[in-house]
Coordinates of C-alpha atoms in Angstrom, one line a residue:
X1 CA 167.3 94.6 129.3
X2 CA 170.4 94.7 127.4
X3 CA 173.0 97.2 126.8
X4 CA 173.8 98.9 123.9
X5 CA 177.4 100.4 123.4
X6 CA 178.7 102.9 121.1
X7 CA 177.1 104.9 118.5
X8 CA 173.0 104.5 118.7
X9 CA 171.4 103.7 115.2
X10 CA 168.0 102.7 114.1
X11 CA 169.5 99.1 113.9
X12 CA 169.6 98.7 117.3
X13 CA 167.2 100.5 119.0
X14 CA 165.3 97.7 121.2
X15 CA 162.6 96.1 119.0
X16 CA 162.6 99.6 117.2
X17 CA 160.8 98.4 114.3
X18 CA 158.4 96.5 116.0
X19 CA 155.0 97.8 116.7
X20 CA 155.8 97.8 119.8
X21 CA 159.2 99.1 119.9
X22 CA 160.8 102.3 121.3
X23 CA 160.3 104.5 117.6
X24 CA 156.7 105.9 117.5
X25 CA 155.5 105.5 113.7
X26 CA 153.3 108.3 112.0
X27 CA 149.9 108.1 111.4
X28 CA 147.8 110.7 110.4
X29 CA 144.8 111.3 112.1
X30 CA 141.7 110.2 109.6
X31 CA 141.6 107.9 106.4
X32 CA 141.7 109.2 103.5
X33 CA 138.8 108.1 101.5
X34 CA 139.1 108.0 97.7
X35 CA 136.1 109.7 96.2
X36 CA 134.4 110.4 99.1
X37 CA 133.8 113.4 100.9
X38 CA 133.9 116.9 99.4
X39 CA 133.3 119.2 96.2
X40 CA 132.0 117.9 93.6
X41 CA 133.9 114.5 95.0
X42 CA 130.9 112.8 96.7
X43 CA 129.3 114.5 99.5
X44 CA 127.5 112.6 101.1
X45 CA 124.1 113.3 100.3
X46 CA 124.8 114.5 96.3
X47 CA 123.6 117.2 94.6
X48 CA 120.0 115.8 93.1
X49 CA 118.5 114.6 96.5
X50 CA 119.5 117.9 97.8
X51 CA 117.6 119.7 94.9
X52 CA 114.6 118.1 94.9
X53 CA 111.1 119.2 95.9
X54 CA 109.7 117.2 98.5
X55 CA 105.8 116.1 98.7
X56 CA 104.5 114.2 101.5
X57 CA 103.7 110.6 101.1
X58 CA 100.1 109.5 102.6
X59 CA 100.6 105.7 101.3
X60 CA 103.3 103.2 99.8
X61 CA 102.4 103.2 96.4
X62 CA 101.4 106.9 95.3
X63 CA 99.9 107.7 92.0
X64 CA 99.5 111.1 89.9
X65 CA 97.9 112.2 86.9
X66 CA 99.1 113.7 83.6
X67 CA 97.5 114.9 80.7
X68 CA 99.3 115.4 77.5
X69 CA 98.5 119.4 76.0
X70 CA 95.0 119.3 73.7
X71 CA 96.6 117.3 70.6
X72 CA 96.6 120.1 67.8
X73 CA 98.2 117.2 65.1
X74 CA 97.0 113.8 63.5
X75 CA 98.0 112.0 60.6
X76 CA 96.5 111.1 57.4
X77 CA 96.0 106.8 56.6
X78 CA 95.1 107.4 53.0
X79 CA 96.3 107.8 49.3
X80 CA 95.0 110.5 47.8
X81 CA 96.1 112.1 44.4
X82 CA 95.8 116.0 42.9
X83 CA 92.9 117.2 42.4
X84 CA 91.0 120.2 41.7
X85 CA 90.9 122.9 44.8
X86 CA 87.4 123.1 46.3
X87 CA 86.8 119.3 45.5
X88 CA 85.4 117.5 48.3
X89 CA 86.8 114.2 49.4
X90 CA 86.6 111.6 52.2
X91 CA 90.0 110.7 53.7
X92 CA 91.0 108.2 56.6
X93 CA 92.9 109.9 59.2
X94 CA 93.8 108.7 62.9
X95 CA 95.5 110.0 66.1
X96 CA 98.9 108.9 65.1
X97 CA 100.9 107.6 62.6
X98 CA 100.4 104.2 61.2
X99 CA 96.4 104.3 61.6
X100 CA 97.1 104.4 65.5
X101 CA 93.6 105.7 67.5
X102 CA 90.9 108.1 66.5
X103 CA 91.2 111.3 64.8
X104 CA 87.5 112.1 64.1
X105 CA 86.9 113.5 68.0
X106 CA 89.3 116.2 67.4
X107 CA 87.7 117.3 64.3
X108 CA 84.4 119.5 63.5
X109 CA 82.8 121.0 60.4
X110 CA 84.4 124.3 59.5
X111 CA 87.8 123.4 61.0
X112 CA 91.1 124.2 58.8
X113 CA 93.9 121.6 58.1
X114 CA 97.2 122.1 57.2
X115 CA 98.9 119.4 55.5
X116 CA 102.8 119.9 56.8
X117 CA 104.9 117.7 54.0
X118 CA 102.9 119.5 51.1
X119 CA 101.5 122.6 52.5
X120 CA 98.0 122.0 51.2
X121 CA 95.4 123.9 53.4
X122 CA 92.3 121.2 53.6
X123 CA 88.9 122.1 55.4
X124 CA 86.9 120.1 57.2
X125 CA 83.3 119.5 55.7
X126 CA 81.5 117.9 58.2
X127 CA 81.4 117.4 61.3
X128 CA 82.7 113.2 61.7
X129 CA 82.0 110.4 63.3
X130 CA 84.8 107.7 62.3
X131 CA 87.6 108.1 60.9
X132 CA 86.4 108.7 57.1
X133 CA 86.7 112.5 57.5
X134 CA 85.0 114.8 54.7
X135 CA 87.4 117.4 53.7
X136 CA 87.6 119.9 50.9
X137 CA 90.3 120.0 49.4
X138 CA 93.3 122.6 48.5
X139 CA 91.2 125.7 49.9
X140 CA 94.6 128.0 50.1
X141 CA 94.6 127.9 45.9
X142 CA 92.7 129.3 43.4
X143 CA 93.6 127.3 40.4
X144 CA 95.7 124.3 39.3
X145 CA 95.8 120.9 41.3
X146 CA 96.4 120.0 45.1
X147 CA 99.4 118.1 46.3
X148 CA 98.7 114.5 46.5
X149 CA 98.0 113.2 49.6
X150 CA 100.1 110.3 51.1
X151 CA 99.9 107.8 54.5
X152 CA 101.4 109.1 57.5
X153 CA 101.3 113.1 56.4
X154 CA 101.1 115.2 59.3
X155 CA 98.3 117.3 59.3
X156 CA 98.1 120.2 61.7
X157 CA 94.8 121.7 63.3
X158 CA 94.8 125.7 62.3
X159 CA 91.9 126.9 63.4
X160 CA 88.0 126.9 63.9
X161 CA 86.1 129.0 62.2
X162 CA 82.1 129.0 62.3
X163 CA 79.4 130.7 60.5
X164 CA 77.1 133.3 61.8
X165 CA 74.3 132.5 64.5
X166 CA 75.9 128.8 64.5
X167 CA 75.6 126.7 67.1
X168 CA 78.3 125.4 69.7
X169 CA 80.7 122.7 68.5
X170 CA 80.8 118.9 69.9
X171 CA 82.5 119.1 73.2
X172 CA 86.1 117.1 73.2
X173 CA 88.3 116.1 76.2
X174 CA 91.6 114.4 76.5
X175 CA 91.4 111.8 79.5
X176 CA 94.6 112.3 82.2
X177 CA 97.1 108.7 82.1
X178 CA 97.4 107.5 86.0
X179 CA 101.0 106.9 86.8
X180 CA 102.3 104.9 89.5
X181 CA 105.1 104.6 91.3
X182 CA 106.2 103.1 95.5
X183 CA 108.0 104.5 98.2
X184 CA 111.1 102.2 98.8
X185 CA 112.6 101.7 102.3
X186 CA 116.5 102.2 102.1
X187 CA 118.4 101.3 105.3
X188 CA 122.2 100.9 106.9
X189 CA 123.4 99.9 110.1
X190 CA 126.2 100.8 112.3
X191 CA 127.3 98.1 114.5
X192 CA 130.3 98.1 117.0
X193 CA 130.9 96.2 120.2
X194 CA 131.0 98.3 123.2
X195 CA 134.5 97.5 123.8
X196 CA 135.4 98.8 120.8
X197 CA 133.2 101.8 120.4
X198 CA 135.2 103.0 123.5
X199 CA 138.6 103.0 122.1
X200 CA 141.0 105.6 120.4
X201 CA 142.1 105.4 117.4
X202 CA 145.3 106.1 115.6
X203 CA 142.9 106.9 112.2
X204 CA 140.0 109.3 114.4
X205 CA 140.9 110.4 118.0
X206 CA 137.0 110.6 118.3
X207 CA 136.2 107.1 118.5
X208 CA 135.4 104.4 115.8
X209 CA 131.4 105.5 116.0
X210 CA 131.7 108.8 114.0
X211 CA 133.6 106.7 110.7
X212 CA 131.2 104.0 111.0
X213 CA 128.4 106.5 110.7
X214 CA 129.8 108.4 107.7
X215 CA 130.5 105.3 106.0
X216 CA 126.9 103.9 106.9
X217 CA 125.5 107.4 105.4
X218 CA 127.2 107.0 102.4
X219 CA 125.9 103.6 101.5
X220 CA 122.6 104.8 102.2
X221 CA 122.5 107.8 99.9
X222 CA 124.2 106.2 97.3
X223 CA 121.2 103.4 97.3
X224 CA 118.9 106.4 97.3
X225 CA 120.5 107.9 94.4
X226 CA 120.5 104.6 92.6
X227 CA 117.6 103.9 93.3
X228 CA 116.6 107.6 91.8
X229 CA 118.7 107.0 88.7
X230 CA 118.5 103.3 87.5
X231 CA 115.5 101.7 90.1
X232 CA 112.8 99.5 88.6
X233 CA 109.7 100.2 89.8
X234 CA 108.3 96.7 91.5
X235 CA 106.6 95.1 94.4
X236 CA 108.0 91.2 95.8
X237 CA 105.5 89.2 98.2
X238 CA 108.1 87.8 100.6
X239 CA 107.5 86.3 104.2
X240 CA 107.2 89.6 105.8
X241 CA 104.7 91.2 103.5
X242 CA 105.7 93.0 100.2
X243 CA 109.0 94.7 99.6
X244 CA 108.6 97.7 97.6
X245 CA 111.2 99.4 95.3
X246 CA 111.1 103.2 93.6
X247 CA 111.1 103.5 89.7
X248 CA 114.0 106.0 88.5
X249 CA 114.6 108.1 85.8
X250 CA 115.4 105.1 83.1
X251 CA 112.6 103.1 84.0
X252 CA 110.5 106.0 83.6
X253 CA 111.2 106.3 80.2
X254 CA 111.3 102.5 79.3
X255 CA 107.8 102.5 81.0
X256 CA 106.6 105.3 78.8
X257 CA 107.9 104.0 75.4
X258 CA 110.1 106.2 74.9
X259 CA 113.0 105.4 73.2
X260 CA 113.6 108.3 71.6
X261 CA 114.7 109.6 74.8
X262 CA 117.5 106.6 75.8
X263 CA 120.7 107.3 73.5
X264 CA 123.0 104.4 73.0
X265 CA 126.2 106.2 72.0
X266 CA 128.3 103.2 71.1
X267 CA 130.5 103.4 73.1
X268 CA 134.3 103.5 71.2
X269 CA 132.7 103.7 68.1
X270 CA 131.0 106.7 69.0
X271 CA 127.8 108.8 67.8
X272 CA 127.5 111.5 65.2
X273 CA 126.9 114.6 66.3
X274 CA 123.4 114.8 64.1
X275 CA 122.4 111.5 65.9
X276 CA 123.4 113.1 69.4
X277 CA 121.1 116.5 68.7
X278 CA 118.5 114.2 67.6
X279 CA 118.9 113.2 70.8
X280 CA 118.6 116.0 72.4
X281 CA 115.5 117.5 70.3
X282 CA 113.6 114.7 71.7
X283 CA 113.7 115.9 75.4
X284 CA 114.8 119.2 75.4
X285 CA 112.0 120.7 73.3
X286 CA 109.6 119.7 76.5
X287 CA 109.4 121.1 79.9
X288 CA 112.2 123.5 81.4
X289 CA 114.4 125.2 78.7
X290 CA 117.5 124.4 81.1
X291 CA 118.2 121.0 82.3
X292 CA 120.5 119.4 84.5
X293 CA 123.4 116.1 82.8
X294 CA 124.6 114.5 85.5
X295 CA 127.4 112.4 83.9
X296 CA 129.9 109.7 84.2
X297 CA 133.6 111.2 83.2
X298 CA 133.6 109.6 80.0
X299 CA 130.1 110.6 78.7
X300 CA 130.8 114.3 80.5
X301 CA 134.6 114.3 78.8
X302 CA 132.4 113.2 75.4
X303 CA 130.3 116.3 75.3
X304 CA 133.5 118.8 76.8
X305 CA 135.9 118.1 74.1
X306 CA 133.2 118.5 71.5
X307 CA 131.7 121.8 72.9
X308 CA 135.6 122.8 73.5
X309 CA 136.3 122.0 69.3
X310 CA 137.5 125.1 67.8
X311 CA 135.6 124.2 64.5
X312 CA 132.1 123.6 65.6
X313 CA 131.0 122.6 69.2
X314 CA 128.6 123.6 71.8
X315 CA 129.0 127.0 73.4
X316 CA 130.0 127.1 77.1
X317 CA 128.2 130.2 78.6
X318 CA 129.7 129.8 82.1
X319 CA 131.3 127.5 85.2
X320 CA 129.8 127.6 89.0
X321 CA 129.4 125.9 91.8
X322 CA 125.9 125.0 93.1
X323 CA 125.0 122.5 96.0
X324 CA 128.6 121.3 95.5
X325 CA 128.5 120.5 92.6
X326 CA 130.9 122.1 89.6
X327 CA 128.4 122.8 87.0
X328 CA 129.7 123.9 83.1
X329 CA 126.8 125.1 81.3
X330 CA 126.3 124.7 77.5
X331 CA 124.7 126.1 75.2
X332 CA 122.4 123.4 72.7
X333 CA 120.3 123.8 69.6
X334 CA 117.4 123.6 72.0
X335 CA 118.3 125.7 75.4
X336 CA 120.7 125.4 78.1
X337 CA 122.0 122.0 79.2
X338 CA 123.8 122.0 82.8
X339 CA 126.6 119.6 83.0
X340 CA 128.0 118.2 86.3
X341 CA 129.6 115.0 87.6
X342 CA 127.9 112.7 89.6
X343 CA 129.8 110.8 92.6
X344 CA 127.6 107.0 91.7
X345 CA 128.6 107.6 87.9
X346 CA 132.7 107.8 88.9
X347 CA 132.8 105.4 91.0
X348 CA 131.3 102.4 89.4
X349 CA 133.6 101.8 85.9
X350 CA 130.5 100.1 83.9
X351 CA 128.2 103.8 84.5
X352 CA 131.1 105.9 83.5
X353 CA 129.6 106.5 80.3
X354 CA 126.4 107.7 81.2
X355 CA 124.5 110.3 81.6
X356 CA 121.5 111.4 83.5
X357 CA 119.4 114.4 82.0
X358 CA 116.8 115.5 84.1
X359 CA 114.2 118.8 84.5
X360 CA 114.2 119.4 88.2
X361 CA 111.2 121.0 87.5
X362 CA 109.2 118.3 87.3
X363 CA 110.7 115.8 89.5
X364 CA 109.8 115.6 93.3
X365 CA 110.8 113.3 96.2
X366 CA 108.1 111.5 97.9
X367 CA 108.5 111.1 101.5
X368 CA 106.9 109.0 104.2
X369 CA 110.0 109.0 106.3
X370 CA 112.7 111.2 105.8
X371 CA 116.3 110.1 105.9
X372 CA 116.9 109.9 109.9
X373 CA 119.7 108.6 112.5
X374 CA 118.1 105.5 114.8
X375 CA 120.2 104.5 117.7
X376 CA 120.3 102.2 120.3
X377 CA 119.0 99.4 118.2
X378 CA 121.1 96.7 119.4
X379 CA 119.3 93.7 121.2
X380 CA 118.6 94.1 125.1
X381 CA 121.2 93.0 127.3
X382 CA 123.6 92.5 124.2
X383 CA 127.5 93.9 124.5
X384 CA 127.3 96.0 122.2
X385 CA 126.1 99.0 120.3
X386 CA 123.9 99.6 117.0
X387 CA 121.9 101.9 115.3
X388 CA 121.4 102.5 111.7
X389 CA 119.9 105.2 109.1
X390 CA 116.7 104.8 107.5
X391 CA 114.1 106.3 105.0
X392 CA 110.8 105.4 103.2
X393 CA 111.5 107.3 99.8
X394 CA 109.9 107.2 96.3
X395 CA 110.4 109.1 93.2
X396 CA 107.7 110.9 91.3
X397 CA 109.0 112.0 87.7
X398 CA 106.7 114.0 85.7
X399 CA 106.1 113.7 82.3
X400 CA 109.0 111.7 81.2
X401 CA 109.4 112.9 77.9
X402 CA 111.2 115.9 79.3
X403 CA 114.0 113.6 80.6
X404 CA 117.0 111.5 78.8
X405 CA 118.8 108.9 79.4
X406 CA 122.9 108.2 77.4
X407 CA 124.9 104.8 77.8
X408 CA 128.0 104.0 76.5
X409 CA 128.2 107.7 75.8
X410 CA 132.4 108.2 74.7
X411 CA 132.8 109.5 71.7
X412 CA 130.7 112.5 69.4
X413 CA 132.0 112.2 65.6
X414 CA 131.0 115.6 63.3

């Protein structure tokens, strides 16, 4: 010990820098976690697991059935020129456009057609049985010729009318599309030796266990929500049996052909604002008439500065805060749109410009385990502690065509 004389500075204070000197540093208690825990800033378990309806999964791979509504429109595979209303012809129609599938099991004698690009009224003669449909031609005129008739016009299905004492029509059914989709097993550990778990801490007072745990938690929920946003669905054969993974909403739509519903908004560039409500026609016209964004900041800063433009943007009807989440609501050509940040989206640069659009309606979680704490996992007679979270989780999204998906979403151009 030595002495020190005369006036006592920082200086020379015994090893008063050193960690283990005489001056007692500040720390404050906790870390402070970028992005992590709180409003709208990453809570734990976000805002779309939290919202979800939950069904009860009986067996790893679950499968549902959806039916598209009665198709009330087919398209016409023929040339056919003006003629004289009341003239009876045979034209080729089918199910879609391009000569895709069969119309004629939609159609019966006595049926009214309305040709949308011309607005020619046709009726249908007799009942079919192909594709070479009987029709009479131009029945709204009186005089003059029909609008010509050209490949891929889209012909609507008015009405049925049938004469008096006649008998029932051909019975018709649309068969239901299986979907399929697996319940995924998401896990983290939390592993500490005991020696450790039994210290103070300068960052939590509490122990090391509880800041493991949160951390552990957080992975876990953000592998769920990945998993719910950009999963493929698959199973892998591996030495233990098959490892099964969860489709999310992008796969969905790839799976479904629908690419109408994935947006590429290219990125710098940008993407005209006719392009984007294009866009937006294709999902928004089906299922819930409010949907929920749940955006990166540049594909969410994308949409506010255009709805914000003084000119011609997107009204904002209102701001609040649901499930911790800040939600700005829109206004679109085609019903409300619900904008909110999502935690996975900030976080990860290369997903900042995308965007999530999904009808919480008609998606629901699967569950064969929920999300649940084990502990005391650790091997027997081992010095130390372990335990981790774990969940057997799946995703079943309902007719995907009410769902979109936006990448490289930065910029909307008038």
């Amino acid at each position: 010990m030595s002495a020190v004389a005369g006036l006592l500075k920082i200086a020379n204070a015994s090893q008063s820098l050193d960690a283990k000197g005489d001056l007692v540093g500040e720390y404050q208690e906790a870390i402070l976690v970028r992005n992590a825990k709180g409003m709208n800033a990453g809570s734990t378990l976000f805002g779309l697991m939290a919202r979800l309806k939950q069904e009860r999964a009986e067996n790893t791979e679950f499968n549902w059935f959806e039916r598209d509504p009665v198709r009330r429109q087919i398209y016409a595979n023929d040339t056919k020129v003006g003629v004289a209303p009341g003239t009876i012809e045979d034209v080729v129609l089918s199910e879609q456009s391009g000569g895709v599938g069969n119309a004629w099991p939609y159609l019966h004698a006595g049926q009214v057609l309305r040709n949308v690009n011309t607005g020619e009224y046709l009726q249908v003669n007799t009942t079919p049985t192909s594709n070479t449909v009987s029709l009479v031609r131009g029945i709204n005129q009186s005089s003059g010729t029909t609008p010509a008739i050209s490949p891929n016009d889209t012909l609507v299905i008015v009405t049925l009318g049938q004469e008096e004492g006649a008998l029932p029509v051909r019975a018709v059914y649309e068969e239901p599309e299986v979907i399929t989709n697996y319940i995924q097993t998401f896990n983290q550990a939390v592993e500490l030796t005991n020696a450790f778990k039994a210290n103070k801490l300068r960052s939590d007072s509490e122990g090391p266990l509880k800041a493991r745990r949160i951390q552990a938690l957080e992975r876990i929920a953000k592998d769920i929500e990945g998993a719910f946003l950009l999963g493929v669905r698959r199973r892998v054969q591996d030495s233990n049996g098959w490892r099964y993974y969860t489709g999310g909403v992008y796969d969905a739509l790839v799976r479904a052909g629908l690419s109408s519903n994935v947006l590429n908004g290219n990125g710098t560039s940008g993407v005209s604002i006719d392009t984007f409500v294009n866009w937006l026609e294709s999902f928004m016209t089906y299922g819930s008439d409010a949907k929920l964004a749940l955006c990166g900041p540049r594909a969410f800063s994308a949409i506010s500065r255009y709805a914000n433009s003084a000119d011609h943007g997107f009204r904002i009807t209102g701001q609040e805060s649901v499930w911790g989440m800040n939600i700005t609501t829109i206004v679109t050509p085609f019903g409300e749109l619900s904008l909110s940040f999502h935690p996975l989206l900030k976080e990860i640069p290369s997903l900042s410009d995308w965007m999530f659009v999904v009808d919480l309606a008609h998606v629901v979680q699967k569950v064969m385990e929920p999300l649940f704490l084990e502990p005391n996992i650790q091997q027997p007679g081992q010095d130390a502690y372990k335990e981790q979270f774990r969940a057997k989780l799946g995703l079943k999204l309902r007719f995907a065509n009410a769902f979109g998906v936006a990448h490289n979403l930065q910029i909307l151009n008038p």
